XYZ file of C-alpha atoms in Angstrom:
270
model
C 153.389 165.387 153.182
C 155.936 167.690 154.597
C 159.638 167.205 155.161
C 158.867 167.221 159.188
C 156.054 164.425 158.309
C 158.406 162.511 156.389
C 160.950 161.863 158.887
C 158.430 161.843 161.812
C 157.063 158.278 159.686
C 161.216 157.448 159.945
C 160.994 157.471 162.925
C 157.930 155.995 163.546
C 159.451 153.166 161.132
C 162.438 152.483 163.252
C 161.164 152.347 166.435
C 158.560 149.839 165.278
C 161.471 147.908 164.065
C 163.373 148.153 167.043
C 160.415 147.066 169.097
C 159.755 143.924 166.712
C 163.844 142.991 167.051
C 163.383 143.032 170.773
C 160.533 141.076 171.255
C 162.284 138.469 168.980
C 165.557 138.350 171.063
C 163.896 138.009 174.356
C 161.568 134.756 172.188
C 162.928 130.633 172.616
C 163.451 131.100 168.685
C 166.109 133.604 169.381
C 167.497 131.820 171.764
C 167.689 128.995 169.752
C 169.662 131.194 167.291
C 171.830 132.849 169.006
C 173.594 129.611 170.541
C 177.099 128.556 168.964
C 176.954 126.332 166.569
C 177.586 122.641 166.962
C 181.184 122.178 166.305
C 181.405 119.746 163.093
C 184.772 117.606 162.093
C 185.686 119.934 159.938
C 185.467 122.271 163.034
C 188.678 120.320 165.066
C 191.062 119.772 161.538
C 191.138 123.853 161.398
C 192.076 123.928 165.221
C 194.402 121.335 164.290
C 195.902 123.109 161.836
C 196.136 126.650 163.328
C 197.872 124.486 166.219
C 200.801 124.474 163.791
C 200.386 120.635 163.803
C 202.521 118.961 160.701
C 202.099 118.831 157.463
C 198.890 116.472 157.174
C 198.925 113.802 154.141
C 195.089 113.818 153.476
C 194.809 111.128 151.642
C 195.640 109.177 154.839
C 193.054 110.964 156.908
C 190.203 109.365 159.168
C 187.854 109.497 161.716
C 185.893 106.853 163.717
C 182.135 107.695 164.471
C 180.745 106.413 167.280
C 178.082 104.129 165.512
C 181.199 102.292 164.127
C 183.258 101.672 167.010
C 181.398 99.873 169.657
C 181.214 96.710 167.058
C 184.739 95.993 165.913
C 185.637 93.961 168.729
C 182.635 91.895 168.392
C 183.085 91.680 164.471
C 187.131 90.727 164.939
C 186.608 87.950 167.407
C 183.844 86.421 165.061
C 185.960 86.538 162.263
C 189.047 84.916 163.923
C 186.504 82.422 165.329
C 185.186 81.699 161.996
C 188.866 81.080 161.140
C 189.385 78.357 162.888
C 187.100 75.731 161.606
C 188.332 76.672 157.913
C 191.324 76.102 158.903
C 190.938 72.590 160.407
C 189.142 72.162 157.166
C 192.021 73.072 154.882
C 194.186 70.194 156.828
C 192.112 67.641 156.652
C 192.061 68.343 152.902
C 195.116 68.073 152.582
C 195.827 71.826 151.647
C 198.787 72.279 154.593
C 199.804 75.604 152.982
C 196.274 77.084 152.431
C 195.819 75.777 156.534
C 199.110 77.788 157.407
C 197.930 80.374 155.473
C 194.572 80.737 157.536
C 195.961 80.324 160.556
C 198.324 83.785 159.478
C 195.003 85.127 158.856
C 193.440 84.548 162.541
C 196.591 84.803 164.260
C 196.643 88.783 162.628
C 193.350 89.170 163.778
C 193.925 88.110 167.481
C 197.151 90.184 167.565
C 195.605 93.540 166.395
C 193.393 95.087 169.214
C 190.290 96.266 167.754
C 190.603 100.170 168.403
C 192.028 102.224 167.386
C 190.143 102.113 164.045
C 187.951 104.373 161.648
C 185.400 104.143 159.617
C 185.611 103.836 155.681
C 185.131 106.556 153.967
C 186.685 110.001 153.176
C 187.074 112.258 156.310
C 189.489 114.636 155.474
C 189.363 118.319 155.958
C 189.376 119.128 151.246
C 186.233 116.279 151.089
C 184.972 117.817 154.161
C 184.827 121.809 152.942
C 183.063 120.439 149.732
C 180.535 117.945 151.240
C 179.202 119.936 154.341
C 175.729 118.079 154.201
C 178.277 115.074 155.418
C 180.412 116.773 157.867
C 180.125 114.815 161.067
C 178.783 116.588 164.679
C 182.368 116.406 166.373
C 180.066 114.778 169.415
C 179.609 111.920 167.438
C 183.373 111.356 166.588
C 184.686 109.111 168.147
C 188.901 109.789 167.253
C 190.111 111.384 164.216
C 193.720 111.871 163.361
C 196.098 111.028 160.406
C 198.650 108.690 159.494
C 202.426 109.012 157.797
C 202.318 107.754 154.289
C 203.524 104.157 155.211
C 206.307 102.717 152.261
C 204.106 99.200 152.222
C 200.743 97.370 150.704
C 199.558 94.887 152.846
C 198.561 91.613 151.143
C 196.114 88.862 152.889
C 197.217 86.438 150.710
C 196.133 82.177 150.699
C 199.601 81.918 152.543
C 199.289 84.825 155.094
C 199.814 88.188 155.235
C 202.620 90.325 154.139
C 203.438 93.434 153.306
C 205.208 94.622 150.284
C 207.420 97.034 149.628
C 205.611 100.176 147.670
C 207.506 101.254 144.758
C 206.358 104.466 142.199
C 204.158 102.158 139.441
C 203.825 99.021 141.368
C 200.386 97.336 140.967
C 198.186 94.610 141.726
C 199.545 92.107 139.282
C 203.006 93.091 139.916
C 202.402 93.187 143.411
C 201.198 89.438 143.453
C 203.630 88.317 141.094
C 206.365 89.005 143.668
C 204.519 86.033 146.539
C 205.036 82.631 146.016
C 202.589 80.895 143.670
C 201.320 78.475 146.079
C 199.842 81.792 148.386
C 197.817 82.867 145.005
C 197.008 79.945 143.009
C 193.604 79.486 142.563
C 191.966 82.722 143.450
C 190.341 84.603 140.890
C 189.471 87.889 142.905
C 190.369 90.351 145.537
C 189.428 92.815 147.437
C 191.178 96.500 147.279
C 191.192 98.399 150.242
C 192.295 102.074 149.488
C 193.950 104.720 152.570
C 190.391 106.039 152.756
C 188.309 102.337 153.419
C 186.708 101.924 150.107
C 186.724 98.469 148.618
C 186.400 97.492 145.570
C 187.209 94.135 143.762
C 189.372 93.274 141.037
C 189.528 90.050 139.112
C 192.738 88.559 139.075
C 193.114 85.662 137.286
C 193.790 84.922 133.633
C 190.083 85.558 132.467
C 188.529 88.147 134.201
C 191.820 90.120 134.494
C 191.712 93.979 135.878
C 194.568 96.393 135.782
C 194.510 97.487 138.906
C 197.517 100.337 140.717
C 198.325 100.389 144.204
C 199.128 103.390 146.319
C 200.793 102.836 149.569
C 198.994 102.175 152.709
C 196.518 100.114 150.367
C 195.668 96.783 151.550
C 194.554 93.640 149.609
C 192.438 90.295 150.312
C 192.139 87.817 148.059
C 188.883 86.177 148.135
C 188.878 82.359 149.129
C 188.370 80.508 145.932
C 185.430 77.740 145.168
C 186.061 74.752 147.278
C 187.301 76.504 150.210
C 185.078 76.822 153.013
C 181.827 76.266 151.406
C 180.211 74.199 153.700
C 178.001 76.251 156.006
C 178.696 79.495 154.100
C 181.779 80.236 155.986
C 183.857 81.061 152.670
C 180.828 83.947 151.729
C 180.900 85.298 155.419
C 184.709 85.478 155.037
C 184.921 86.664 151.638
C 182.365 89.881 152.706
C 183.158 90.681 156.055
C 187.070 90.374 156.503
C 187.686 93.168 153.846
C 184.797 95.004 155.573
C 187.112 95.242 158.712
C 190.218 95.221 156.909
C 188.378 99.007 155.549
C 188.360 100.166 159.133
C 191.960 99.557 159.981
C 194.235 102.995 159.984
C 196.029 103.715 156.878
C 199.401 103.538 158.357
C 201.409 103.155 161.805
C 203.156 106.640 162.484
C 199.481 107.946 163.259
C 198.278 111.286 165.189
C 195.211 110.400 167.333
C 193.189 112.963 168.056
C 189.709 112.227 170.719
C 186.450 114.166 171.326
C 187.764 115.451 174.742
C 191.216 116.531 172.989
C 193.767 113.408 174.337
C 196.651 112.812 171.229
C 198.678 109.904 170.784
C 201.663 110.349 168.559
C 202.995 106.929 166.889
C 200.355 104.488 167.163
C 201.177 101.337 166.207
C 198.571 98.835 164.782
């Protein structure tokens, strides 16, 4: 074949190929294609950040999806309900301190509105860029945002709630050592609640003993010992589902709030 016949089948090639390329952008597959891609989570932290927004503390990162939030409010009004028989309970016990205690408990509950919350887990832009199979469609987000690193641990403790003072070091024995005795005495586990929502439990007394370290913005429950509440179940349901809501509360209270349709709030308060 000549040098003439060559190119003529170059030709021949590219026109073929141009003719194939058209048909497939004019087809519902290209059309498919060619639409932007569904912004993702990870999608609205890089606007955040090319926003010039502040220096974000991921470890204090979240996000609420939208098959989480339309059940806290039913899932804190149970629990505060469940509350209140335990507590009549402790009294008639004779366990006035374990009855105050409870009554901290529900009283929390009813005084913390339900959203805005997230839901456990990591959501933060690092986890994000190396998980991509888990990056969330920003359309089903409900908020995301970030928190200050708060200078506290929050205990839920047999005689309330308080929060303690975070120091470099400080830990869970430490941490309880520094209540009174009557707001531990008797419980043998609890419940950690790390800035990201994950739980995990920790024994705590003498015999099944865990070292366990605390950052701040952690929170704690200590589970309601034998003897408490077991009539009806009420000290299981407690036991499993406060620290499961306790895991969607926000990691801290100077928080950046960030919606689906772009609203912020600066310096939410829980």
């Amino acid at each position: 074949m000549g040098v003439d016949g060559g190119n003529n089948m170059v030709v021949r090639s590219r026109r073929v190929k141009a003719l194939l390329v058209g048909v497939w952008l004019l087809s519902p597959l290209s059309a498919v294609a060619q639409q932007v891609a569904e912004p993702r989570l990870s999608d609205a932290w890089l606007a955040t950040l090319q926003q010039g927004a502040a220096r974000i503390a991921w470890s204090h990162a979240f996000a609420l999806r939208e098959t989480n939030a339309d059940a806290l409010e039913g899932e804190r009004r149970r629990l505060a309900a469940e509350l209140a028989p335990l507590t009549l309970g402790a009294l008639a016990e004779g366990h006035p301190a374990l009855a105050q205690g409870l009554m901290a408990w529900r009283e929390t509950l009813e005084g913390q509105a339900a959203l805005p919350a997230r839901t456990p887990g990591r959501h933060d832009l690092p986890w994000l860029g190396a998980h991509q199979r888990h990056d969330p469609a920003l359309a089903d987000v409900r908020l995301w945002g970030h928190c200050a690193v708060p200078s506290w641990v929050e205990v839920w403790h047999l005689g309330g709630v308080s929060r303690l003072t975070w120091r470099p070091g400080l830990n869970l024995t430490a941490a309880l050592r520094g209540l009174p005795e009557n707001t531990t005495r008797g419980a043998q586990r609890a419940v950690l609640i790390t800035p990201a929502g994950e739980r995990h439990r920790r024994g705590i007394a003498a015999w099944n003993h865990q070292a366990t370290p605390l950052v701040p913005g952690s929170r704690v429950m200590l589970e309601l010992p034998p003897g408490v509440g077991d009539a009806g179940g009420i000290r299981r349901l407690i036991n499993e589902r406060l620290p499961a809501y306790l895991a969607t509360r926000l990691p801290g209270e100077e928080c950046e709030i960030q919606g689906v349709k772009g609203s912020r709030d600066q310096g939410v308060n829980e």
